[in-house]
Coordinates of C-alpha atoms (C1' of nucleotides) in Angstrom, one line a residue:
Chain A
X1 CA 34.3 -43.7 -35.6
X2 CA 32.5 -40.6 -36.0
X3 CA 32.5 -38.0 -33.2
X4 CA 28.4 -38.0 -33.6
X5 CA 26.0 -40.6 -34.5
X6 CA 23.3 -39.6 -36.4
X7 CA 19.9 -40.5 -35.1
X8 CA 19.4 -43.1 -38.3
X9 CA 22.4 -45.1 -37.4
X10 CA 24.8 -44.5 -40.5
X11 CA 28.1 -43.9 -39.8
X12 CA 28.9 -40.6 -42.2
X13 CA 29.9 -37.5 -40.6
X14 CA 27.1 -35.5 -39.0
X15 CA 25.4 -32.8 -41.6
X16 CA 26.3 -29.4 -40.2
X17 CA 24.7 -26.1 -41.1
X18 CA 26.7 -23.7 -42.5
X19 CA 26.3 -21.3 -39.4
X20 CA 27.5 -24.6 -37.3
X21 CA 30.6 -25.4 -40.1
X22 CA 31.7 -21.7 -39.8
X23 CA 32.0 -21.5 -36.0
X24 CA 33.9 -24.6 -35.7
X25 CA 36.7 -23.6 -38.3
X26 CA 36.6 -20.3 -36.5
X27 CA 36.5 -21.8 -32.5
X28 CA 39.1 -24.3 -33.4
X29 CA 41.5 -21.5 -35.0
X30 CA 41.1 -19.7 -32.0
X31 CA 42.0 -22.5 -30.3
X32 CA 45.2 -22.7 -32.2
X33 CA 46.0 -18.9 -31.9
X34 CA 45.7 -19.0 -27.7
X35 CA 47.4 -22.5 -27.5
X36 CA 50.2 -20.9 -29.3
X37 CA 50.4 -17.7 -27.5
X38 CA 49.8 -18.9 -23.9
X39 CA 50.3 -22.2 -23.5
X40 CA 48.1 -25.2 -23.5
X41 CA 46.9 -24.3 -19.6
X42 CA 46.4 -20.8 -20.0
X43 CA 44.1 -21.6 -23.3
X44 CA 40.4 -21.8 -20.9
X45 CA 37.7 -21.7 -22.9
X46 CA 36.9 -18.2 -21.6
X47 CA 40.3 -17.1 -23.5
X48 CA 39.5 -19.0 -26.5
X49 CA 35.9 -17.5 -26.4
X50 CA 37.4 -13.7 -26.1
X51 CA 39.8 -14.3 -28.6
X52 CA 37.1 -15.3 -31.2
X53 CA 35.1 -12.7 -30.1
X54 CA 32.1 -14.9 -29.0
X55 CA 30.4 -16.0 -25.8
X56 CA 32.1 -19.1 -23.7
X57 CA 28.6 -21.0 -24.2
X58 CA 29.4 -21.1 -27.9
X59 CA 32.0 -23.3 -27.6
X60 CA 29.9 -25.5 -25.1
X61 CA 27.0 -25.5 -27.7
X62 CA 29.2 -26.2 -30.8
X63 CA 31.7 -29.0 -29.4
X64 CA 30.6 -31.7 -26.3
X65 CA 33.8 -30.1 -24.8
X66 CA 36.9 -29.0 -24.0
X67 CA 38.0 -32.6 -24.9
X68 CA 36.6 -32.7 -28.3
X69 CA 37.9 -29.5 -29.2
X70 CA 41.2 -30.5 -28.4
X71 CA 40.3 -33.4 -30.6
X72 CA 39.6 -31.7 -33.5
X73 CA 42.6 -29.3 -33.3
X74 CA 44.7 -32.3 -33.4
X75 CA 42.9 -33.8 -36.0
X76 CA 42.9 -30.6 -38.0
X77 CA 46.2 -30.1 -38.0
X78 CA 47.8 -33.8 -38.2
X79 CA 46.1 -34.2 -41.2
X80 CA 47.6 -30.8 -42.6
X81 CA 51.2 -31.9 -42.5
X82 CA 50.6 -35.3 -43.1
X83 CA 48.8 -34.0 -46.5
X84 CA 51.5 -31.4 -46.9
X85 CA 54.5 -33.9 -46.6
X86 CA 54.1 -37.6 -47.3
X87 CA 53.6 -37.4 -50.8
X88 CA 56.7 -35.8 -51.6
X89 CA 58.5 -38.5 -49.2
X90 CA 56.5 -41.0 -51.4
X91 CA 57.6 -39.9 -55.0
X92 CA 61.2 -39.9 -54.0
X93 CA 63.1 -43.3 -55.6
X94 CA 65.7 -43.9 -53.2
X95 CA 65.5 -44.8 -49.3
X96 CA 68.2 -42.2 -49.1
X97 CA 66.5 -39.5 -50.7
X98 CA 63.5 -40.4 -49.0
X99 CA 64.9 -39.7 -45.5
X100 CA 66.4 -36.7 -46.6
X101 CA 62.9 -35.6 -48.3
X102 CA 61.1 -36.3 -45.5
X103 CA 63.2 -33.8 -42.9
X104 CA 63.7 -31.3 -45.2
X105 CA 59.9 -31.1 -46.4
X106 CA 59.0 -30.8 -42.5
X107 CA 61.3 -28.3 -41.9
X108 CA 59.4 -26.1 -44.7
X109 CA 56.3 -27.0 -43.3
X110 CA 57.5 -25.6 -40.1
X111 CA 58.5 -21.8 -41.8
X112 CA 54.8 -21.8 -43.0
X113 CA 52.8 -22.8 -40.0
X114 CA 54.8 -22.2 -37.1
X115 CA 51.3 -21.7 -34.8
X116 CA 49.9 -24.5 -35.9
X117 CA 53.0 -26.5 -35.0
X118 CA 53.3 -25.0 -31.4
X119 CA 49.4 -25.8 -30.5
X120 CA 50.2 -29.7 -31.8
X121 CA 52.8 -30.0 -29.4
X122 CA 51.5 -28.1 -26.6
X123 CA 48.3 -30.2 -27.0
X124 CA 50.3 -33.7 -27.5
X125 CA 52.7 -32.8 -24.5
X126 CA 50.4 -31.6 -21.9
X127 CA 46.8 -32.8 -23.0
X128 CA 46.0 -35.2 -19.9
X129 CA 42.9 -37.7 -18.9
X130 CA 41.3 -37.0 -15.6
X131 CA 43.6 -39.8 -14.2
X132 CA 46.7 -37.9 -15.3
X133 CA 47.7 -40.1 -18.6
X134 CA 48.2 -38.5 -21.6
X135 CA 46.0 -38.2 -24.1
X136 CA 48.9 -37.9 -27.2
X137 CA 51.7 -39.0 -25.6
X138 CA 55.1 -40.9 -27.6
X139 CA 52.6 -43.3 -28.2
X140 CA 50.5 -40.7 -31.1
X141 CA 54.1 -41.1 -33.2
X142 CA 53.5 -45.1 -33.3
X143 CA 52.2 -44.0 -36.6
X144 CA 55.0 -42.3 -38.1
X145 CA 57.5 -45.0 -36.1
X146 CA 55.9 -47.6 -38.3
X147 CA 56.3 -45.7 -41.7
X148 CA 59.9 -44.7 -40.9
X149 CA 60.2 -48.6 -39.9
X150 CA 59.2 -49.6 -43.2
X151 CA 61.5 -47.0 -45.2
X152 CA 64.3 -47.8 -43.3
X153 CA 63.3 -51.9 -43.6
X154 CA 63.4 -50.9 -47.8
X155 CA 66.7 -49.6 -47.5
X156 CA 68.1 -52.3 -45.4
X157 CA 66.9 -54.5 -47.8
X158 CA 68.4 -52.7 -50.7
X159 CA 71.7 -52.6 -49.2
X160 CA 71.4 -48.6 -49.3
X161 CA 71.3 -49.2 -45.4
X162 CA 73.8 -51.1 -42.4
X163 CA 72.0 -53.1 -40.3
X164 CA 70.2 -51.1 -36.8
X165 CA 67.3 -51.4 -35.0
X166 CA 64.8 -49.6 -36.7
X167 CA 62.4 -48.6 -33.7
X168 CA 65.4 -47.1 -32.1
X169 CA 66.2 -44.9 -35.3
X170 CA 62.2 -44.0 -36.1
X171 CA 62.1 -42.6 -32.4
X172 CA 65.0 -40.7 -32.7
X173 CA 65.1 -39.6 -36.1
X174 CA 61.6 -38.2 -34.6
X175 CA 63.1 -37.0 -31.8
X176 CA 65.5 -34.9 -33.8
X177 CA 62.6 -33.4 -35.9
X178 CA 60.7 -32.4 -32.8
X179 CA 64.1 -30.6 -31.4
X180 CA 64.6 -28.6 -34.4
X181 CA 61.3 -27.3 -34.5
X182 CA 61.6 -26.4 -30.3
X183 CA 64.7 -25.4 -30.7
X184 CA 63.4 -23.1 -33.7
X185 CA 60.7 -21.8 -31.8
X186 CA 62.7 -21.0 -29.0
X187 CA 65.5 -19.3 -31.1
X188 CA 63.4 -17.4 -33.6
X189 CA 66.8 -16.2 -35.2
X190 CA 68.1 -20.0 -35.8
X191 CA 68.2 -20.7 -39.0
X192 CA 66.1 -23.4 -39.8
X193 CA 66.8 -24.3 -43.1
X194 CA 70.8 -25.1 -41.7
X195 CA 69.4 -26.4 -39.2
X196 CA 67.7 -29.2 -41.6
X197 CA 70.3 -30.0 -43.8
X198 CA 72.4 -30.9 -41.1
X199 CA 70.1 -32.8 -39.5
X200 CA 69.6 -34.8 -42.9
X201 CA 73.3 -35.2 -43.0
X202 CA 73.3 -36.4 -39.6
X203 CA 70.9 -39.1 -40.3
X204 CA 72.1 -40.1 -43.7
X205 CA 75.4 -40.5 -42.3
X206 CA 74.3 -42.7 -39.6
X207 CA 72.2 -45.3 -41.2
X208 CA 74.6 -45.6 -44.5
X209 CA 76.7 -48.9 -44.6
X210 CA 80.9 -47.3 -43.4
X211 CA 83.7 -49.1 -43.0
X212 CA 85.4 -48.9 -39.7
X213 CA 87.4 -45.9 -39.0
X214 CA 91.2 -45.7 -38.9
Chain B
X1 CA 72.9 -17.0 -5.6
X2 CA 71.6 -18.6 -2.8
X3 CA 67.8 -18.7 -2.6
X4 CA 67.1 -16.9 0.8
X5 CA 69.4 -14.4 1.9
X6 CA 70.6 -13.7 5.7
X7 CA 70.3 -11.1 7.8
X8 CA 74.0 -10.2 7.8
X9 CA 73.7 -9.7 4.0
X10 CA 76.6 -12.5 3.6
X11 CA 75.8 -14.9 0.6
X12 CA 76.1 -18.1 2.7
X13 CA 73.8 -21.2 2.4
X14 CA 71.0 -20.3 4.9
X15 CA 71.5 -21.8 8.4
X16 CA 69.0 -24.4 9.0
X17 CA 67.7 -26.4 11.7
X18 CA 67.9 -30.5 11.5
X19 CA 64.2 -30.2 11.4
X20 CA 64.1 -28.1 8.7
X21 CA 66.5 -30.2 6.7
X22 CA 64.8 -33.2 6.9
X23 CA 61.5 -31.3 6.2
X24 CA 62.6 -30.1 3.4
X25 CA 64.3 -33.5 1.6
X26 CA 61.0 -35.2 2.7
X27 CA 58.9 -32.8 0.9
X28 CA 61.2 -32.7 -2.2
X29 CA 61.0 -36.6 -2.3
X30 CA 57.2 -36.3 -1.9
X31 CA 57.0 -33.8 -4.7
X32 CA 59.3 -36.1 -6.8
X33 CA 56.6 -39.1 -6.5
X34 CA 53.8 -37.3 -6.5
X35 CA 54.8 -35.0 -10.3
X36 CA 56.2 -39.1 -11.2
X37 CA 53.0 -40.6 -10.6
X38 CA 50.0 -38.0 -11.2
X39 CA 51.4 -35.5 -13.7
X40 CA 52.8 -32.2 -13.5
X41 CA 49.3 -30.5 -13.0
X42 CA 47.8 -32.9 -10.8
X43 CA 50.5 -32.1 -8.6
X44 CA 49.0 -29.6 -6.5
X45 CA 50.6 -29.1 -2.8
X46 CA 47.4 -30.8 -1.3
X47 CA 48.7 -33.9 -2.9
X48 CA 52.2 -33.4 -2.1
X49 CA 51.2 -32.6 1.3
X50 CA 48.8 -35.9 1.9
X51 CA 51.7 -38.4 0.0
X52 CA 54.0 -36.9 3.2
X53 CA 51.6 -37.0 5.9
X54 CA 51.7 -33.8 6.6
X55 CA 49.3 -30.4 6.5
X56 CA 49.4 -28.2 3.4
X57 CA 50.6 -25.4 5.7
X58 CA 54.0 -27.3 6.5
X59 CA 55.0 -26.7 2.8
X60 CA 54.2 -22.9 3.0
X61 CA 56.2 -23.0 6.2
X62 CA 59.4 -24.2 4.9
X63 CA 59.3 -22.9 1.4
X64 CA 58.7 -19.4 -0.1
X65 CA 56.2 -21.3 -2.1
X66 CA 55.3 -23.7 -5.0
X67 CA 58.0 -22.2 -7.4
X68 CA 60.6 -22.6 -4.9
X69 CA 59.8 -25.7 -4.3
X70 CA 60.0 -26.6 -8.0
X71 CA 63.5 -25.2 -8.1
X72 CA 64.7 -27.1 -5.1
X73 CA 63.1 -30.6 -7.2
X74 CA 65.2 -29.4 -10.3
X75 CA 68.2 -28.4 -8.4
X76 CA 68.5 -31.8 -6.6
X77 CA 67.9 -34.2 -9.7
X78 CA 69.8 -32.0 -12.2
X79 CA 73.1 -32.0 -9.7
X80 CA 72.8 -35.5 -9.1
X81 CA 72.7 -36.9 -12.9
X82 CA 75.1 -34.5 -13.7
X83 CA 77.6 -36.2 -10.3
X84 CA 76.8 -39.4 -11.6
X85 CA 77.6 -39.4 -15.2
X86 CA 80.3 -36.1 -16.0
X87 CA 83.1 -38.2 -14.1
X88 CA 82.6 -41.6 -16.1
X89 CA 82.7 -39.3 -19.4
X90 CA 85.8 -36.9 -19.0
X91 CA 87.8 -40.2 -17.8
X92 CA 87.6 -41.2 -21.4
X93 CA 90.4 -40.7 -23.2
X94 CA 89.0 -40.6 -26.7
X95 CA 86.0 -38.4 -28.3
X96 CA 84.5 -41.0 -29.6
X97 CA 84.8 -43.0 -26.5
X98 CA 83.6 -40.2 -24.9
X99 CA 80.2 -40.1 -26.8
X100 CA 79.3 -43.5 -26.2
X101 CA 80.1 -43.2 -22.3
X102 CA 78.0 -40.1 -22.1
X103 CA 75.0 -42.3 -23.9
X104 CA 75.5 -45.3 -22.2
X105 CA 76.1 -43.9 -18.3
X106 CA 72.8 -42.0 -18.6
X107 CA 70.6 -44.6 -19.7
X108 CA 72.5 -47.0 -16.5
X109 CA 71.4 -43.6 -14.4
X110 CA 67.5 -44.0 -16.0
X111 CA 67.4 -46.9 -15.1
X112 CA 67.7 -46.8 -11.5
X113 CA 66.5 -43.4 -10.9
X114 CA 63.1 -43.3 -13.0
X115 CA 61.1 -41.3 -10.9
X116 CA 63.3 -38.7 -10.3
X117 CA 64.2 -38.3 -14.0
X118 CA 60.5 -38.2 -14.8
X119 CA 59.6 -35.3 -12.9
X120 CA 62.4 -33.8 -14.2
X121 CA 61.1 -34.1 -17.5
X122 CA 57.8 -33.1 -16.1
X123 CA 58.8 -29.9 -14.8
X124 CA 61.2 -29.0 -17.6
X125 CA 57.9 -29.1 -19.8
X126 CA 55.4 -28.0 -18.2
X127 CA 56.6 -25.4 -15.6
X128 CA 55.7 -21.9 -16.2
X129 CA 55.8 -18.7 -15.3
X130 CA 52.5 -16.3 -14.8
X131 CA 53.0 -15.3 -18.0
X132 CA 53.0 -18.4 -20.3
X133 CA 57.2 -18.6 -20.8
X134 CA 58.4 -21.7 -19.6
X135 CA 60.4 -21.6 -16.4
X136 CA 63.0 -24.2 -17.5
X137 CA 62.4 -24.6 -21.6
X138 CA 64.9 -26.0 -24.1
X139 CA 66.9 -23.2 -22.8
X140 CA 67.7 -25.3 -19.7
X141 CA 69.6 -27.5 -22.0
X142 CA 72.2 -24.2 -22.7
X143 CA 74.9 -25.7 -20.2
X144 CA 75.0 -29.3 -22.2
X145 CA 74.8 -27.9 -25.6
X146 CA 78.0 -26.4 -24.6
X147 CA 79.9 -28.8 -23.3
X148 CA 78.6 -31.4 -25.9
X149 CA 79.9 -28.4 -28.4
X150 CA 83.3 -28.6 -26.9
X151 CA 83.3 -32.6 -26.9
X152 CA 82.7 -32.6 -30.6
X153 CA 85.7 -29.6 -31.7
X154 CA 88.0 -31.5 -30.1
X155 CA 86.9 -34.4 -32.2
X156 CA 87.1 -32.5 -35.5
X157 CA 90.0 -31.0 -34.5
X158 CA 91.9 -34.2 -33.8
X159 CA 90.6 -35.6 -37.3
X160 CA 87.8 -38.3 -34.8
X161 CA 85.0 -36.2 -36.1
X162 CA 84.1 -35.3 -39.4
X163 CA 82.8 -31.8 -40.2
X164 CA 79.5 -30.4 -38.8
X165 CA 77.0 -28.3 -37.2
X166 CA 78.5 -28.6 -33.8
X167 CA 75.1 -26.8 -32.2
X168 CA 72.7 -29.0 -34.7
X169 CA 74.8 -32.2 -33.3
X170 CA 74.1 -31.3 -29.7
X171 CA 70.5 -30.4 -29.8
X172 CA 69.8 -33.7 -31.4
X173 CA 72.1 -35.8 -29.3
X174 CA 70.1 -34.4 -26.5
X175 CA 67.0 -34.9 -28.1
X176 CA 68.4 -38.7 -28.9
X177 CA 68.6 -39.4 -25.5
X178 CA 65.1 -37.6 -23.7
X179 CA 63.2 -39.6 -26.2
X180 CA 65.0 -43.0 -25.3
X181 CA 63.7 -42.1 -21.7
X182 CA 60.5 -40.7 -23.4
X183 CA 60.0 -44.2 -24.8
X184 CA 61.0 -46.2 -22.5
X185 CA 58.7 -44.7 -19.7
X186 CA 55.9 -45.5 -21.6
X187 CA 56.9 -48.9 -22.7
X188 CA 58.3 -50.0 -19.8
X189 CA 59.3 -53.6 -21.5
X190 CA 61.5 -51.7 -24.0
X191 CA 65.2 -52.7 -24.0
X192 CA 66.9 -49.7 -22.6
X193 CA 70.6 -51.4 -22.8
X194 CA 69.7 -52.1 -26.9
X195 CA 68.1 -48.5 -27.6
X196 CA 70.8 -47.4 -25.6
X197 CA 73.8 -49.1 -27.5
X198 CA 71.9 -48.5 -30.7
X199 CA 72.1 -45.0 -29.9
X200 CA 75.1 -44.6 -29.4
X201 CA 76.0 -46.5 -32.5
X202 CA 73.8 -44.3 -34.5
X203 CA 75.5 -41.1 -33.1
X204 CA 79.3 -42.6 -34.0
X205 CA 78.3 -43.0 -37.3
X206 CA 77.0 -39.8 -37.6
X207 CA 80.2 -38.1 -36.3
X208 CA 82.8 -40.3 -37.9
X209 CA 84.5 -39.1 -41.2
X210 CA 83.2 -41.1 -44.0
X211 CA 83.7 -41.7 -47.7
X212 CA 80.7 -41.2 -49.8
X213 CA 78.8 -44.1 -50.1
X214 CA 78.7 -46.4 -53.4
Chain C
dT1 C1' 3.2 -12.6 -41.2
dT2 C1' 3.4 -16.1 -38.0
dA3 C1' 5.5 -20.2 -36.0
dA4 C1' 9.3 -23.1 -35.0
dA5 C1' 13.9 -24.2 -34.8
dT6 C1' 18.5 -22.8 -34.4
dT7 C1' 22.0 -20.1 -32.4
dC8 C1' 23.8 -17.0 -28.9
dT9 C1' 24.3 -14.4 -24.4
dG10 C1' 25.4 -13.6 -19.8
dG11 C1' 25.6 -15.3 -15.6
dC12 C1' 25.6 -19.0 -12.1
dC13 C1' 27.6 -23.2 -10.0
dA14 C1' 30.6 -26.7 -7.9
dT15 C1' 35.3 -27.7 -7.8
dG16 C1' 40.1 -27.2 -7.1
dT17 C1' 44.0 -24.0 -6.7
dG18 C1' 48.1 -21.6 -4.0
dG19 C1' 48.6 -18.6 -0.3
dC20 C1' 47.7 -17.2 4.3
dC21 C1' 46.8 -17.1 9.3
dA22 C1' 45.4 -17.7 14.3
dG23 C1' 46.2 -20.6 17.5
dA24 C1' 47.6 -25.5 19.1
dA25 C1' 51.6 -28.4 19.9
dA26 C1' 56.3 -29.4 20.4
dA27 C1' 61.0 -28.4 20.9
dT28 C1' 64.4 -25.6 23.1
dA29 C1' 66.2 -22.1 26.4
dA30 C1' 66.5 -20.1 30.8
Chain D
dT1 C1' 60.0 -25.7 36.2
dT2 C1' 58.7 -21.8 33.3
dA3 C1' 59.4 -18.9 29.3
dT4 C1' 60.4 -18.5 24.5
dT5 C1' 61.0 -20.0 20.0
dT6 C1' 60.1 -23.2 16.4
dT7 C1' 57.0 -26.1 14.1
dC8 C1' 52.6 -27.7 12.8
dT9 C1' 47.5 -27.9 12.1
dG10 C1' 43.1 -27.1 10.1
dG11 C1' 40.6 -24.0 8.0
dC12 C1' 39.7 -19.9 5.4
dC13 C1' 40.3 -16.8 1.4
dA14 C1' 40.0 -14.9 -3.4
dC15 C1' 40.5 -16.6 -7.8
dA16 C1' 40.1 -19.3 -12.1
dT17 C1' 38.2 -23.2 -14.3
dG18 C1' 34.7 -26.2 -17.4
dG19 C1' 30.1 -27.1 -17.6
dC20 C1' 25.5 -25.7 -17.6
dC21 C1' 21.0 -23.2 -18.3
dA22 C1' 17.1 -19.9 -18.9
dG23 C1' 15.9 -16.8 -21.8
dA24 C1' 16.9 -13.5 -25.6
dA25 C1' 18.1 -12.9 -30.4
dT26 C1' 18.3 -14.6 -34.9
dT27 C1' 17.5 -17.5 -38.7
dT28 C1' 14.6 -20.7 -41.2
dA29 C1' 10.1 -22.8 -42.3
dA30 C1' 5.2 -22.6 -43.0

DNA sequence: TTAAATTCTGGCCATGTGGCCAGAAAATAA
DNA sequence: TTATTTTCTGGCCACATGGCCAGAATTTAA
């Protein structure tokens, strides 16, 4: 469960010095930084090492790898914007407003931590095993497929929604989220907050109950 | 415009030997595997070289090198989706018919052209240049945003559509259907005709004018 | 102050990369 | 047949990578 075992067995997270807590906040921002910047294949140790101003053997002595690292980058930051988001999603009363809540609240997420956001992808698109699978591929979302399942299962339910297949609107509702925020990224001048609101509309509109059209 | 000019200075496809030709497709269709099966990365020319029998060096000798090699991989799988499914859309004679035909003939083309489609995907990702920029980013996608653009004005404008984002619509439509390929590469069990017809249903309602809901 | 543990440095290593080339082999021309 | 061009082989190169280590520097303990 934990990255370490202690030598006594218990499973609690290892007791790190303060010198040992410090270096990995600052290696694993550095990490996020180069990600950003270059690219996942470009970030070598050496780069993330020169970037945080320390020797490469830091990182070796600080974290088993370049896999753990990695690791804790993702861990890092996935529990950032899950903290930052759900429980706005959650306080919401409707199904409706609870889709729209939860695109819109990413969406300001993104403005704020753009770098963050870049690295997580990099790492969940490209991040590989020696034997070429991915280590994050689609299947790191089965998570949030299962949430949005539910949500969309409450609003079926209440007759807010029609009737669809919910894993085929959790992977694209995802899907659309991921596009803004490349599509963002890659048009620094788009305006994001549009951007959103459309995308909300677009969804709302699509899983509402509609009579056929003329 | 053409990738090797000749020494007459005329812009005419390069002259090339039936040898050559059939070099070439073979090493294009071993690069296609190999980027399928191993990755992006792992795809190094040693491998592409081995899966086609041949010695590294016949690679160098018949392309300027890895990049245009690359180029040639996207060039032969973007043009053939694109002769494969344009036809079967502009023959519709509605928007909305329209919409669902572009959905439903590129999932028929996923299905019997996996490989090619995944190192696509692969390259479109993960390519880049020496400097970190992506060779082929979301900015490859330019050339369907607009035509999906034009799709959807002539749907508003003939009262199909409701109003929207036409640029929002496109970039999620597109993102609708690289994660039904996403997902369905990596759950290879996964109903591609239901995800596919679920799809497009979700994208008609999104489109189609509606009356607020109750 | 001295001793021990922790933290850090700089450099070395094996591995894999894309590109390149001299010369062998094969196809084509004369 | 012989001469010439095209095609191919196998190996070499410089470079970058992640991991590793001996010993120096620093912090903590006694």
């Amino acid at each position: 469960m934990w990255p370490e075992n202690n030598s006594d067995g218990q499973e609690t997270p290892p007791r790190r010095s303060f010198i040992e807590e410090a270096r990995r906040a600052q290696i694993i921002g550095a990490a996020i930084t180069t990600i950003a910047e270059t690219g996942f294949d470009a970030a070598s140790l050496a780069q993330i090492a020169a970037r945080a101003g320390i020797s490469k053997g830091v990182i070796s002595y600080h974290f088993a790898g370049k896999d753990e690292l990695m690791e804790q980058v993702v861990t890092q930051v996935y529990t950032s914007v899950t903290e930052s988001t759900l429980p706005r999603v959650l306080e919401q009363e409707s199904a409706i407003a609870m889709l729209r809540t939860h695109i819109l609240t990413i969406a300001a997420y993104m403005r704020d931590h753009r770098e963050q956001l870049m690295a997580l992808r990099e790492i969940f698109t490209k991040f590989r095993t020696p034997e070429g699978r991915p280590h994050y591929g689609i299947t790191a979302n089965e998570g949030i497929y299962e949430a949005l399942e539910g949500l969309y299962r409450a609003g079926q339910d209440s007759g807010e929604f029609r009737p669809f297949d919910t894993r085929v609107m959790a992977v694209s509702q995802q899907a659309g989220i991921d596009s803004m925020f490349d599509y963002w990224a890659t048009h620094p001048d788009h305006d994001l907050d549009i951007h959103a609101r459309e995308l909300a509309d677009l969804f709302e509109y699509a899983v509402r109950p509609q009579s056929p059209g003329p």
